[in-house]
Coordinates of C-alpha atoms and ligand atoms in Angstrom, one line a residue:
Chain A
M1 CA 1.3 -8.3 -26.4
E2 CA 3.6 -5.7 -28.0
G3 CA 1.9 -3.3 -25.5
E4 CA 3.0 -5.1 -22.5
E5 CA 6.7 -3.9 -22.3
E6 CA 5.3 -0.3 -22.7
E7 CA 3.1 -0.6 -19.7
N8 CA 5.1 -2.0 -17.2
V9 CA 8.3 -0.5 -16.1
G10 CA 10.9 -0.6 -19.1
P11 CA 14.3 -0.4 -17.4
F12 CA 15.8 2.4 -19.2
R13 CA 12.9 4.5 -20.2
R14 CA 13.0 8.2 -19.4
T15 CA 10.7 11.1 -19.3
S16 CA 11.0 12.2 -22.8
A17 CA 9.9 9.0 -24.2
R18 CA 6.5 9.4 -22.9
T19 CA 3.6 9.0 -25.2
R20 CA 0.6 11.2 -25.4
R21 CA -1.3 8.1 -26.3
M22 CA -4.2 6.0 -24.4
A23 CA -2.6 3.4 -22.1
T24 CA -2.2 0.1 -23.3
R25 CA -3.7 -1.9 -20.8
M26 CA -7.1 0.0 -21.5
A27 CA -6.7 -0.4 -25.4
S28 CA -6.5 -4.1 -25.0
A29 CA -9.2 -4.3 -22.5
L30 CA -11.5 -2.4 -25.0
A31 CA -10.3 -4.6 -27.5
S32 CA -11.8 -7.6 -26.6
S33 CA -14.8 -6.4 -27.7
D34 CA -16.0 -10.1 -27.9
N35 CA -16.1 -9.8 -24.3
R36 CA -17.0 -6.8 -22.7
A37 CA -17.7 -8.0 -19.4
Q38 CA -14.4 -9.4 -19.2
A39 CA -12.8 -6.4 -20.2
A40 CA -15.0 -4.4 -17.6
L41 CA -14.0 -6.7 -14.9
A42 CA -9.8 -6.6 -15.8
R43 CA -10.5 -2.9 -15.7
L44 CA -11.6 -3.0 -11.7
E45 CA -8.6 -5.3 -11.5
A46 CA -6.4 -2.7 -12.6
L47 CA -7.6 -0.1 -10.3
E48 CA -5.7 -2.3 -7.4
N49 CA -2.4 -2.7 -9.4
D50 CA 0.7 -1.1 -8.7
N51 CA 3.4 0.4 -11.6
A52 CA 5.0 -2.8 -11.5
G53 CA 2.1 -5.0 -12.3
P54 CA 2.2 -8.6 -10.9
E55 CA 5.0 -9.5 -8.7
V56 CA 7.6 -10.8 -10.5
V57 CA 9.6 -13.4 -8.3
D58 CA 13.1 -12.7 -9.1
P59 CA 15.7 -15.0 -6.5
N60 CA 18.2 -12.7 -7.2
D61 CA 16.3 -9.8 -6.2
D62 CA 17.3 -9.8 -2.3
D63 CA 20.7 -8.8 -3.3
E64 CA 19.3 -5.7 -5.1
Y65 CA 18.7 -4.0 -1.8
G66 CA 21.2 -1.6 -0.6
S67 CA 24.0 -0.1 -2.6
D68 CA 25.3 -1.3 -5.6
D69 CA 28.7 0.6 -6.1
E70 CA 30.5 -1.0 -3.2
E71 CA 30.3 -4.5 -4.3
D72 CA 33.2 -5.7 -2.7
H73 CA 34.0 -9.5 -1.5
V74 CA 33.3 -9.0 1.8
L75 CA 29.7 -7.2 1.1
M76 CA 28.5 -9.9 -1.0
Q77 CA 29.6 -12.7 1.6
K78 CA 27.7 -10.7 4.2
K79 CA 24.5 -10.1 2.2
Q80 CA 24.8 -14.0 1.0
S81 CA 24.9 -15.2 4.7
K82 CA 22.3 -13.2 5.5
N83 CA 20.1 -14.2 2.8
M84 CA 21.2 -17.6 4.1
K85 CA 20.2 -17.1 7.4
R86 CA 16.7 -15.4 6.3
K87 CA 15.8 -18.4 4.2
T88 CA 16.4 -21.1 6.5
R89 CA 14.4 -19.4 9.3
Q90 CA 11.7 -18.8 6.6
G91 CA 11.8 -21.7 4.7
K92 CA 10.2 -21.5 1.5
A93 CA 6.6 -21.5 3.1
L94 CA 7.0 -17.4 3.6
E95 CA 8.7 -17.0 0.0
K96 CA 5.6 -18.1 -1.5
K97 CA 3.4 -16.4 1.2
A98 CA 4.8 -13.3 -0.3
A99 CA 4.2 -13.6 -3.6
R100 CA 0.3 -14.7 -2.5
S101 CA -2.3 -11.7 -3.1
F102 CA -5.2 -11.1 -0.5
M103 CA -7.5 -13.1 -3.0
D104 CA -5.6 -16.1 -2.6
V105 CA -5.5 -15.9 1.4
L106 CA -9.5 -15.0 1.3
H107 CA -10.0 -18.2 -1.0
E108 CA -7.8 -20.3 1.5
A109 CA -9.4 -19.0 4.6
N110 CA -12.7 -20.5 3.4
L111 CA -14.6 -17.8 5.0
E112 CA -18.0 -19.5 3.8
S113 CA -17.4 -22.1 6.1
L114 CA -18.0 -20.2 9.2
P115 CA -21.4 -20.0 11.0
P116 CA -23.5 -17.2 9.5
H117 CA -23.8 -15.2 12.8
V118 CA -19.5 -14.9 12.4
P119 CA -18.7 -11.6 11.1
T120 CA -16.3 -11.9 8.3
Y121 CA -14.8 -10.0 5.3
S122 CA -17.1 -11.2 2.9
R123 CA -20.0 -10.5 5.2
A124 CA -18.6 -7.3 5.6
A125 CA -19.1 -6.0 1.7
V126 CA -21.3 -3.4 1.4
G127 CA -23.4 -5.1 -1.6
P128 CA -24.8 -3.5 -4.6
P129 CA -26.7 -0.2 -4.9
S130 CA -30.4 0.1 -4.0
T131 CA -30.9 2.1 -7.4
S132 CA -28.3 0.8 -10.1
S133 CA -28.9 3.6 -12.2
R134 CA -25.5 4.1 -14.1
R135 CA -24.3 7.3 -15.3
Y136 CA -21.8 6.8 -18.1
Y137 CA -19.2 9.3 -18.9
C138 CA -17.6 10.3 -22.4
S139 CA -14.3 8.4 -22.8
V140 CA -13.0 11.4 -24.7
C141 CA -13.8 14.5 -22.7
G142 CA -16.0 13.2 -19.4
N143 CA -19.1 15.0 -20.1
A144 CA -22.7 12.8 -19.9
A145 CA -22.5 10.3 -22.5
N146 CA -25.5 9.0 -24.3
Y147 CA -24.0 7.2 -27.2
T148 CA -22.0 4.2 -27.1
C149 CA -19.5 2.8 -29.8
V150 CA -20.8 -0.2 -31.3
R151 CA -18.0 -1.3 -31.9
C152 CA -16.1 -1.4 -29.0
G153 CA -19.0 -0.4 -26.2
T154 CA -16.8 2.9 -25.2
R155 CA -19.2 5.7 -24.2
F156 CA -18.9 9.2 -25.8
C157 CA -21.0 12.3 -25.7
S158 CA -21.3 13.9 -29.1
C159 CA -20.5 13.6 -33.0
R160 CA -17.1 15.5 -32.0
C161 CA -16.4 13.0 -29.7
Q162 CA -17.2 9.8 -31.6
V163 CA -15.1 11.2 -34.5
I164 CA -12.2 11.4 -31.9
H165 CA -12.9 8.0 -30.6
N166 CA -13.0 6.5 -34.1
D167 CA -10.0 8.2 -35.5
T168 CA -7.4 7.7 -32.4
R169 CA -8.8 5.4 -29.8
C170 CA -11.5 2.7 -31.4
L171 CA -9.9 -0.6 -31.6
K172 CA -6.7 1.1 -32.6
F173 CA -4.3 -1.2 -31.0
V174 CA -5.5 -4.5 -31.7
A175 CA -2.3 -6.5 -33.0
Chain B
M1 CA 12.0 12.2 22.0
T2 CA 9.4 9.5 23.0
G3 CA 6.6 10.1 24.7
G4 CA 8.3 8.4 27.7
S5 CA 6.1 4.9 27.4
G6 CA 8.7 3.5 24.8
V7 CA 5.8 1.9 23.4
V8 CA 6.0 2.2 19.4
V9 CA 2.5 3.4 17.5
L10 CA 2.3 1.9 14.3
D11 CA -0.4 2.6 12.0
N12 CA 0.5 0.5 9.2
G13 CA -1.6 2.2 5.9
G14 CA -1.7 0.7 2.7
G15 CA -0.5 3.9 1.2
L16 CA 1.4 5.9 4.4
L17 CA 2.8 4.3 7.3
K18 CA 2.5 6.2 10.4
A19 CA 4.9 5.5 13.4
G20 CA 5.6 7.2 16.5
F21 CA 5.9 6.9 20.1
G22 CA 2.9 6.3 22.6
G23 CA 2.0 9.6 24.5
D24 CA 3.1 12.0 21.8
M25 CA 0.6 14.1 20.0
N26 CA 2.1 13.4 16.4
P27 CA 3.9 10.3 14.9
T28 CA 7.9 10.6 14.1
A29 CA 7.4 9.5 10.7
V30 CA 4.7 9.4 8.3
V31 CA 5.8 8.0 4.8
P32 CA 5.0 5.9 1.9
N33 CA 4.5 2.5 3.1
C34 CA 6.4 0.9 -0.2
M35 CA 9.9 0.2 -2.1
A36 CA 10.1 1.5 -5.4
K37 CA 13.2 1.1 -7.8
P38 CA 14.0 4.3 -10.7
P39 CA 14.1 2.6 -14.3
G40 CA 17.6 1.4 -14.6
S41 CA 18.5 1.4 -11.3
K42 CA 19.3 -1.9 -9.3
K43 CA 19.0 -0.2 -5.8
W44 CA 15.2 0.0 -4.2
L45 CA 14.2 3.1 -2.4
V46 CA 12.2 2.8 0.8
A47 CA 9.6 4.8 2.7
D48 CA 11.3 8.1 3.6
Q49 CA 13.7 7.9 1.0
L50 CA 11.0 8.5 -1.5
Q51 CA 10.1 11.6 -0.1
A52 CA 13.8 13.2 -0.6
Q53 CA 14.0 16.6 -2.4
D54 CA 16.6 15.1 -5.0
V55 CA 14.6 12.1 -5.6
D56 CA 12.6 11.9 -9.3
V57 CA 9.7 9.0 -8.9
T58 CA 8.8 9.2 -12.5
G59 CA 8.6 5.8 -13.9
M60 CA 9.3 3.8 -10.5
A61 CA 8.7 0.3 -10.1
L62 CA 6.4 -0.2 -7.1
K63 CA 6.1 -2.6 -4.5
R64 CA 3.8 -2.4 -1.5
P65 CA 3.5 -4.9 1.4
I66 CA -0.6 -4.4 1.3
D67 CA -2.9 -5.6 -0.9
R68 CA -6.4 -4.8 -0.5
G69 CA -5.8 -3.3 2.7
Y70 CA -4.1 -6.1 4.1
L71 CA -0.4 -6.9 4.7
I72 CA 0.3 -9.8 2.2
N73 CA 4.0 -9.1 1.6
T74 CA 5.9 -9.8 4.9
E75 CA 9.2 -9.5 3.1
V76 CA 8.8 -6.0 2.1
Q77 CA 6.8 -4.8 4.9
R78 CA 10.2 -5.9 6.8
E79 CA 12.1 -3.7 4.7
V80 CA 10.0 -0.7 5.5
W81 CA 9.5 -1.1 9.4
E82 CA 13.0 -1.8 9.7
R83 CA 13.9 1.3 8.0
V84 CA 11.6 3.1 9.7
L85 CA 12.2 1.6 13.2
R86 CA 16.2 2.0 13.1
N87 CA 16.7 5.3 11.1
L88 CA 13.5 7.2 11.7
L89 CA 12.5 6.3 15.1
Q90 CA 15.8 4.5 16.3
V91 CA 14.6 2.4 18.7
D92 CA 15.7 -1.3 19.4
P93 CA 12.4 -3.6 19.2
T94 CA 13.9 -6.0 21.7
N95 CA 13.3 -3.2 24.2
S96 CA 9.7 -1.8 22.9
S97 CA 6.3 -2.7 22.9
L98 CA 4.4 -2.3 19.4
L99 CA 0.6 -1.3 19.2
L100 CA -0.1 -2.1 15.6
V101 CA -3.5 -1.1 13.9
E102 CA -4.5 -3.9 12.4
P103 CA -7.0 -3.9 9.7
Q104 CA -10.3 -5.5 10.3
F105 CA -11.4 -9.2 9.6
N106 CA -7.8 -10.0 9.0
P107 CA -7.5 -13.7 8.1
P108 CA -5.9 -15.8 10.8
A109 CA -3.3 -16.9 8.2
L110 CA -2.1 -13.0 7.7
Q111 CA -2.8 -12.1 11.8
H112 CA -0.2 -15.4 12.0
A113 CA 2.3 -13.9 9.7
T114 CA 2.2 -10.5 11.5
D115 CA 3.2 -12.3 14.7
E116 CA 5.9 -13.7 13.4
L117 CA 7.2 -10.6 11.7
V118 CA 6.9 -8.9 15.0
F119 CA 8.1 -11.5 17.2
E120 CA 10.8 -13.5 15.4
E121 CA 12.0 -11.0 12.4
L122 CA 11.9 -7.9 14.7
G123 CA 12.0 -9.5 18.1
F124 CA 9.8 -6.9 19.8
K125 CA 9.0 -7.5 23.5
S126 CA 5.4 -7.4 23.1
F127 CA 2.8 -6.8 20.7
C128 CA -1.2 -5.3 20.7
V129 CA -3.3 -4.8 18.2
A130 CA -6.2 -2.7 17.7
D131 CA -8.5 -1.5 15.0
A132 CA -8.6 2.0 13.2
P133 CA -12.4 2.6 14.0
S134 CA -11.6 1.6 17.8
L135 CA -8.8 4.2 18.1
V136 CA -10.6 6.9 15.7
H137 CA -13.5 6.7 18.4
L138 CA -11.3 6.9 21.4
Y139 CA -9.4 10.2 19.9
E140 CA -12.4 12.2 19.0
A141 CA -14.3 11.0 22.5
S142 CA -11.5 12.7 24.2
H143 CA -12.0 15.5 22.6
Q144 CA -15.8 16.3 21.9
P145 CA -17.9 15.9 25.0
S146 CA -21.3 14.8 22.8
L147 CA -19.3 11.9 21.4
F148 CA -17.9 11.0 25.0
R149 CA -21.2 11.4 26.6
A150 CA -23.0 9.2 23.6
Q151 CA -20.0 6.6 24.1
C152 CA -20.5 5.2 20.6
S153 CA -20.0 6.7 17.0
L154 CA -19.9 5.7 13.6
V155 CA -16.5 5.9 12.0
V156 CA -16.2 6.3 8.3
D157 CA -12.6 5.5 7.2
C158 CA -12.2 5.9 3.8
G159 CA -8.4 5.4 3.2
F160 CA -6.1 4.0 0.4
S161 CA -7.0 0.6 -0.1
F162 CA -10.9 0.5 1.0
T163 CA -13.4 2.4 2.9
H164 CA -15.4 1.1 6.1
A165 CA -18.1 2.4 7.6
S166 CA -18.1 1.0 11.5
P167 CA -20.0 1.4 14.4
V168 CA -18.1 1.8 17.5
L169 CA -19.6 1.2 21.0
Q170 CA -17.6 1.8 24.1
N171 CA -14.5 1.5 22.4
F172 CA -15.3 -1.7 20.7
T173 CA -16.1 -2.1 17.0
L174 CA -19.2 -3.5 16.3
N175 CA -17.9 -6.1 13.6
Y176 CA -21.2 -7.6 12.6
A177 CA -22.7 -4.3 11.7
V178 CA -19.4 -3.0 9.8
R179 CA -19.8 -2.2 6.1
R180 CA -16.9 -2.1 3.6
M181 CA -16.7 -0.3 -0.1
D182 CA -13.9 -1.7 -2.2
L183 CA -12.9 1.4 -2.9
G184 CA -10.2 3.9 -1.5
G185 CA -7.6 6.6 -2.4
K186 CA -5.5 3.8 -4.3
A187 CA -8.5 3.1 -7.2
L188 CA -8.9 6.8 -7.0
T189 CA -5.3 7.6 -8.2
N190 CA -5.7 4.5 -10.7
Y191 CA -8.7 5.7 -12.1
L192 CA -7.4 9.4 -12.6
K193 CA -4.0 7.7 -14.2
E194 CA -6.4 6.0 -16.7
L195 CA -8.6 9.1 -17.5
V196 CA -5.2 11.1 -18.3
S197 CA -3.8 8.2 -19.9
Y198 CA -6.9 8.0 -22.2
R199 CA -7.2 11.5 -22.7
S200 CA -3.8 13.0 -23.0
L201 CA -0.6 11.6 -22.0
N202 CA 0.5 8.0 -20.9
V203 CA 0.9 8.1 -17.5
M204 CA 0.2 4.5 -16.2
D205 CA 4.0 4.1 -14.9
E206 CA 3.5 7.1 -12.6
T207 CA 1.3 6.3 -9.6
L208 CA 3.1 8.3 -7.2
L209 CA 3.1 11.4 -9.6
I210 CA -0.8 11.0 -10.2
D211 CA -1.2 10.6 -6.6
D212 CA 0.1 14.0 -5.9
A213 CA -1.8 15.6 -8.7
K214 CA -5.1 14.0 -7.2
E215 CA -4.2 15.3 -4.0
K216 CA -3.7 18.6 -5.0
L217 CA -6.2 19.1 -7.7
C218 CA -9.6 16.7 -7.0
F219 CA -12.3 18.1 -5.2
V220 CA -16.0 16.4 -5.0
S221 CA -18.6 18.4 -6.7
L222 CA -21.8 19.5 -5.2
D223 CA -23.8 19.6 -8.4
V224 CA -22.3 16.8 -10.9
P225 CA -24.5 17.9 -13.7
G226 CA -23.5 22.0 -13.4
D227 CA -19.9 21.4 -12.8
L228 CA -20.0 19.2 -15.9
R229 CA -21.6 22.0 -17.8
L230 CA -18.9 24.6 -16.4
A231 CA -16.0 22.0 -17.5
R232 CA -17.0 22.8 -21.0
L233 CA -16.2 25.8 -21.4
S234 CA -13.1 27.0 -23.0
S235 CA -9.7 27.6 -21.0
K236 CA -10.3 31.1 -19.9
D237 CA -14.1 30.9 -18.6
N238 CA -13.5 26.9 -17.5
P239 CA -13.1 27.1 -13.6
F240 CA -12.0 23.9 -13.3
R241 CA -9.1 23.9 -15.8
C242 CA -5.4 23.6 -14.5
S243 CA -2.5 21.9 -15.5
Y244 CA 0.1 19.4 -13.6
I245 CA 3.6 19.4 -14.9
L246 CA 5.6 16.2 -14.4
P247 CA 9.6 16.4 -13.6
D248 CA 11.5 16.4 -16.4
G249 CA 14.4 15.0 -14.5
I250 CA 16.9 18.0 -15.2
T251 CA 15.0 21.1 -13.9
Y252 CA 12.2 19.4 -12.0
K253 CA 12.4 16.7 -9.5
K254 CA 9.1 16.6 -8.1
G255 CA 5.7 17.2 -10.1
F256 CA 4.0 20.4 -9.4
V257 CA 0.9 22.5 -10.4
K258 CA 1.6 24.7 -12.8
D259 CA -0.5 27.5 -11.7
L260 CA -2.1 27.3 -8.1
D261 CA -4.3 30.3 -8.4
E262 CA -5.8 29.0 -11.6
A263 CA -6.2 25.7 -9.6
R264 CA -8.1 27.5 -6.9
R265 CA -10.8 29.4 -9.3
Y266 CA -13.2 26.6 -8.8
C267 CA -13.5 27.9 -5.0
S268 CA -15.1 30.7 -5.6
L269 CA -18.2 29.5 -7.6
P270 CA -21.7 29.8 -5.6
A271 CA -21.5 27.0 -2.9
N272 CA -24.5 25.2 -4.2
G273 CA -23.4 25.2 -7.8
E274 CA -26.6 26.3 -9.1
S275 CA -25.0 28.1 -12.4
A276 CA -26.6 31.1 -13.3
N277 CA -25.6 30.6 -17.0
N278 CA -27.5 27.6 -17.9
D279 CA -28.0 28.9 -21.3
S280 CA -24.0 28.5 -21.8
A281 CA -25.0 24.4 -22.4
E282 CA -25.7 25.3 -25.7
S283 CA -23.4 28.2 -26.7
D284 CA -20.1 26.4 -25.5
R285 CA -20.4 23.9 -27.9
S286 CA -18.3 26.0 -30.6
K287 CA -16.1 26.9 -27.5
F288 CA -15.4 23.7 -26.8
E289 CA -11.5 23.2 -26.9
D290 CA -9.5 20.1 -27.6
K291 CA -7.3 19.6 -24.8
K292 CA -4.7 18.2 -27.1
K293 CA -3.4 22.1 -27.6
P294 CA 0.2 22.0 -29.7
E295 CA 1.6 24.3 -27.1
L296 CA 1.2 22.1 -24.0
S297 CA 4.8 20.7 -23.5
Q298 CA 5.7 16.9 -23.1
N299 CA 5.8 17.0 -19.7
E300 CA 2.2 18.4 -18.7
F301 CA -1.4 17.8 -18.6
V302 CA -4.6 19.1 -18.3
L303 CA -7.4 18.6 -15.8
T304 CA -10.6 19.7 -16.2
N305 CA -13.9 17.4 -15.2
E306 CA -11.7 14.6 -13.9
R307 CA -10.9 16.9 -10.7
F308 CA -14.7 15.9 -9.5
L309 CA -15.3 13.1 -11.7
V310 CA -12.5 11.1 -9.9
P311 CA -13.7 11.7 -6.1
E312 CA -17.3 10.8 -7.7
M313 CA -16.7 7.3 -7.8
L314 CA -16.8 7.3 -4.1
F315 CA -20.2 8.3 -4.1
H316 CA -21.6 6.3 -7.3
P317 CA -19.0 3.6 -7.7
I318 CA -21.9 1.9 -10.2
D319 CA -20.7 4.8 -12.5
L320 CA -17.2 2.7 -12.6
G321 CA -19.2 -0.4 -13.2
M322 CA -18.5 -1.7 -9.6
N323 CA -21.9 -3.3 -8.4
Q324 CA -21.2 -1.5 -5.1
A325 CA -23.4 1.1 -3.0
G326 CA -21.9 4.5 -2.7
L327 CA -20.8 5.9 0.4
A328 CA -23.8 7.4 2.1
E329 CA -25.8 3.8 1.5
C330 CA -22.7 2.2 3.2
I331 CA -22.9 4.6 6.3
V332 CA -26.9 3.7 6.5
R333 CA -26.6 0.0 6.0
A334 CA -24.1 -0.2 8.8
I335 CA -26.1 2.1 11.2
Q336 CA -29.1 -0.2 10.3
A337 CA -27.6 -3.2 11.4
C338 CA -27.0 -1.8 14.7
H339 CA -29.6 -1.9 17.6
P340 CA -32.6 0.6 17.0
Y341 CA -32.0 2.4 19.8
L342 CA -28.4 3.1 18.8
Q343 CA -29.0 4.5 15.3
P344 CA -30.5 8.0 16.1
V345 CA -27.3 8.6 18.3
L346 CA -25.3 7.0 15.5
F347 CA -26.3 9.5 12.8
E348 CA -25.8 12.2 14.9
S349 CA -22.0 10.9 15.5
I350 CA -20.4 10.0 12.3
I351 CA -16.7 10.7 12.5
V352 CA -15.2 10.9 8.8
T353 CA -11.5 10.1 8.6
G354 CA -8.9 8.5 6.1
G355 CA -6.6 10.6 3.4
S356 CA -9.7 10.4 0.9
T357 CA -11.9 12.3 3.2
L358 CA -9.3 15.3 2.4
F359 CA -11.0 16.2 -0.7
P360 CA -12.5 19.8 -0.5
R361 CA -16.1 19.6 0.0
F362 CA -16.3 16.1 0.9
T363 CA -18.3 16.3 4.1
E364 CA -20.7 18.6 2.6
R365 CA -21.5 16.2 -0.3
L366 CA -21.5 13.3 1.8
E367 CA -24.3 15.4 4.4
K368 CA -26.5 16.2 1.4
E369 CA -26.5 12.6 0.0
L370 CA -27.0 11.3 3.5
R371 CA -29.9 13.7 4.3
P372 CA -32.8 12.0 2.3
L373 CA -31.5 8.5 3.0
V374 CA -32.0 8.9 7.0
P375 CA -35.3 9.4 8.7
D376 CA -36.8 13.1 9.0
D377 CA -36.7 13.2 12.8
Y378 CA -33.0 11.9 13.3
Q379 CA -30.1 14.3 13.3
V380 CA -27.4 14.0 10.7
K381 CA -24.2 15.4 12.4
I382 CA -20.6 14.5 10.1
I383 CA -17.6 15.4 12.4
A384 CA -14.5 15.9 10.2
Q385 CA -11.2 14.9 11.9
E386 CA -8.7 17.7 12.0
D387 CA -6.2 15.4 10.8
P388 CA -7.6 12.7 8.9
I389 CA -4.5 10.5 8.1
L390 CA -3.5 10.9 11.7
G391 CA -6.7 10.0 13.6
A392 CA -5.9 6.5 14.1
W393 CA -2.6 6.9 15.1
R394 CA -3.3 9.6 17.6
G395 CA -6.0 7.2 18.9
G396 CA -3.5 4.5 19.4
S397 CA -0.8 6.8 21.0
L398 CA -3.9 7.6 23.7
L399 CA -4.1 4.1 24.1
A400 CA -0.5 3.0 24.3
H401 CA -0.2 5.5 27.0
R402 CA -2.7 4.4 29.2
P403 CA -1.7 2.5 32.5
D404 CA -3.0 -0.8 32.1
F405 CA -1.6 -1.0 28.2
E406 CA 1.1 -3.4 29.1
S407 CA -1.8 -5.7 30.5
M408 CA -3.3 -5.8 26.8
C409 CA -0.1 -6.8 25.2
I410 CA 1.2 -10.3 24.4
T411 CA 4.7 -10.9 25.3
K412 CA 7.4 -12.4 23.3
S413 CA 7.5 -15.7 25.8
E414 CA 4.0 -15.8 25.8
Y415 CA 3.6 -15.9 21.9
E416 CA 7.0 -18.4 22.3
E417 CA 4.9 -20.6 24.6
M418 CA 1.3 -20.8 23.5
G419 CA 2.1 -19.8 19.6
S420 CA 0.1 -17.3 17.3
M421 CA -3.3 -18.5 17.6
R422 CA -3.7 -18.8 21.4
C423 CA -2.3 -15.4 22.2
R424 CA -4.4 -13.9 19.8
R425 CA -7.3 -14.5 21.6
R426 CA -6.6 -11.9 24.2
F427 CA -7.5 -9.3 21.4
F428 CA -10.9 -10.1 21.4
H429 CA -12.3 -10.0 17.8
Ligands
ZN1 ZN1 -17.1 13.8 -25.2
ZN2 ZN1 -15.1 2.4 -30.7

């Protein structure tokens, strides 16, 4: 959990605070060695993430658009009335919609119920490869990796990289 | 300024938004389709504001309207579109028509939300949607006589959110044969972020900077094992080694490649990668160099094999643990889902488009992967678009300039009268 704040955008983090160490999401994913498949899925999920991570619904967010150094009364009122207008027009449904993910929409669309000849998002998926020979790359240096860490399942290529892995990366950030 | 048509053409990509006027050669605006907020600030920067020279994108929180290629957050999208329409295109939507490039298989709920945004929020006069493959085909067929004669092509769109292989026949996308890989530029950037963060410097918050590093430094390998061997050489002999400098907020507001000549060294390697120094695999072990050299500055990271291992995932997603066929197989499956008469023609009319096809050697590698999967008596011909980021937009510009364009649109009053669902039937999906 401690890693979570580092990971997301800490409001006052400066460039100089950047650290030379592994990303915390990776660390926590790898640390759950009891369920590596889940960690692998989490990692693939993360490939579609943005900096801010999952959207946090903040009711005051709207006020943050535009300049914040001219917050005189009139402007505030104008903003408020604009927001009010927007809210009544769209209703709460749109607010909820905005916070959904594509996967939620897909689930609601219930594509499986369509007759089999109708092309859909799900039916357009390319499917698994015909040859499933996966190549593994060393997590430390990127070379072809022939060894697996018995503790966390991470791949490495040589004794040298194993040492680096064990010393600085393997299960390092378990709380 | 306008192409005379008064039609706004909008290719609303997950990464870049392309907007301009029908009839023009190029879009007026090519801007990030997102909003971002600097750490500690309350002010969100929208679209082109992120490109300003004095803006340092370090650590910015991002909001994107598009999730997995689909318009999900209409609130954010409205902010971006308003900025683009009012400030960059300077149009009044109530006097304009809109041609929007819409993702394939857009679920009805999202079509509905898009219609609402276009007609109710922005108040466009009339509206038409088209899918990217048919527009890319339209544009290329107007330039390539052979495509024009064949009337069909296989459009490979490798964009920000995903990759589609779509057969197009007489300007219609054959939806039943479209195949999709859930891998595009966004995933590649995030993968590079992960590798750099794991190996040297925590850049997990630097999507925009790593995106830039990826665009400037990544390329497609034609011989992965050979290149991996070369990548193990020490810095002077390692043709891939180069470094990227992140902004420090004082001297540098933008990230940049430290030494462009160094970064281009790989280009002068023998083309087919059959490296002469096979023996180096053994001897380089001693020369192997730890990347965490003490003299590296705090704002710098080095790339070697990451430069080609990242785009490599398009060809072998299984290496990432994604149980999906790679690009070559994706293309073959799309073509094989078509009528047998079409197949040989499609194999020789493959158009590659989308920002992720800009990696150097992309086309050569694709051809190399594709050839063994295609019957010997078929030709394989890959057409790389001149500007793959603008392909769909330019097709849209042609379509919007056609005399019958308005008849393809639904008008605001039709929408108000019949609602989203019935109006949509005109768009033949
Ligand atoms: Zn290694
Ligand atoms: Zn380990």
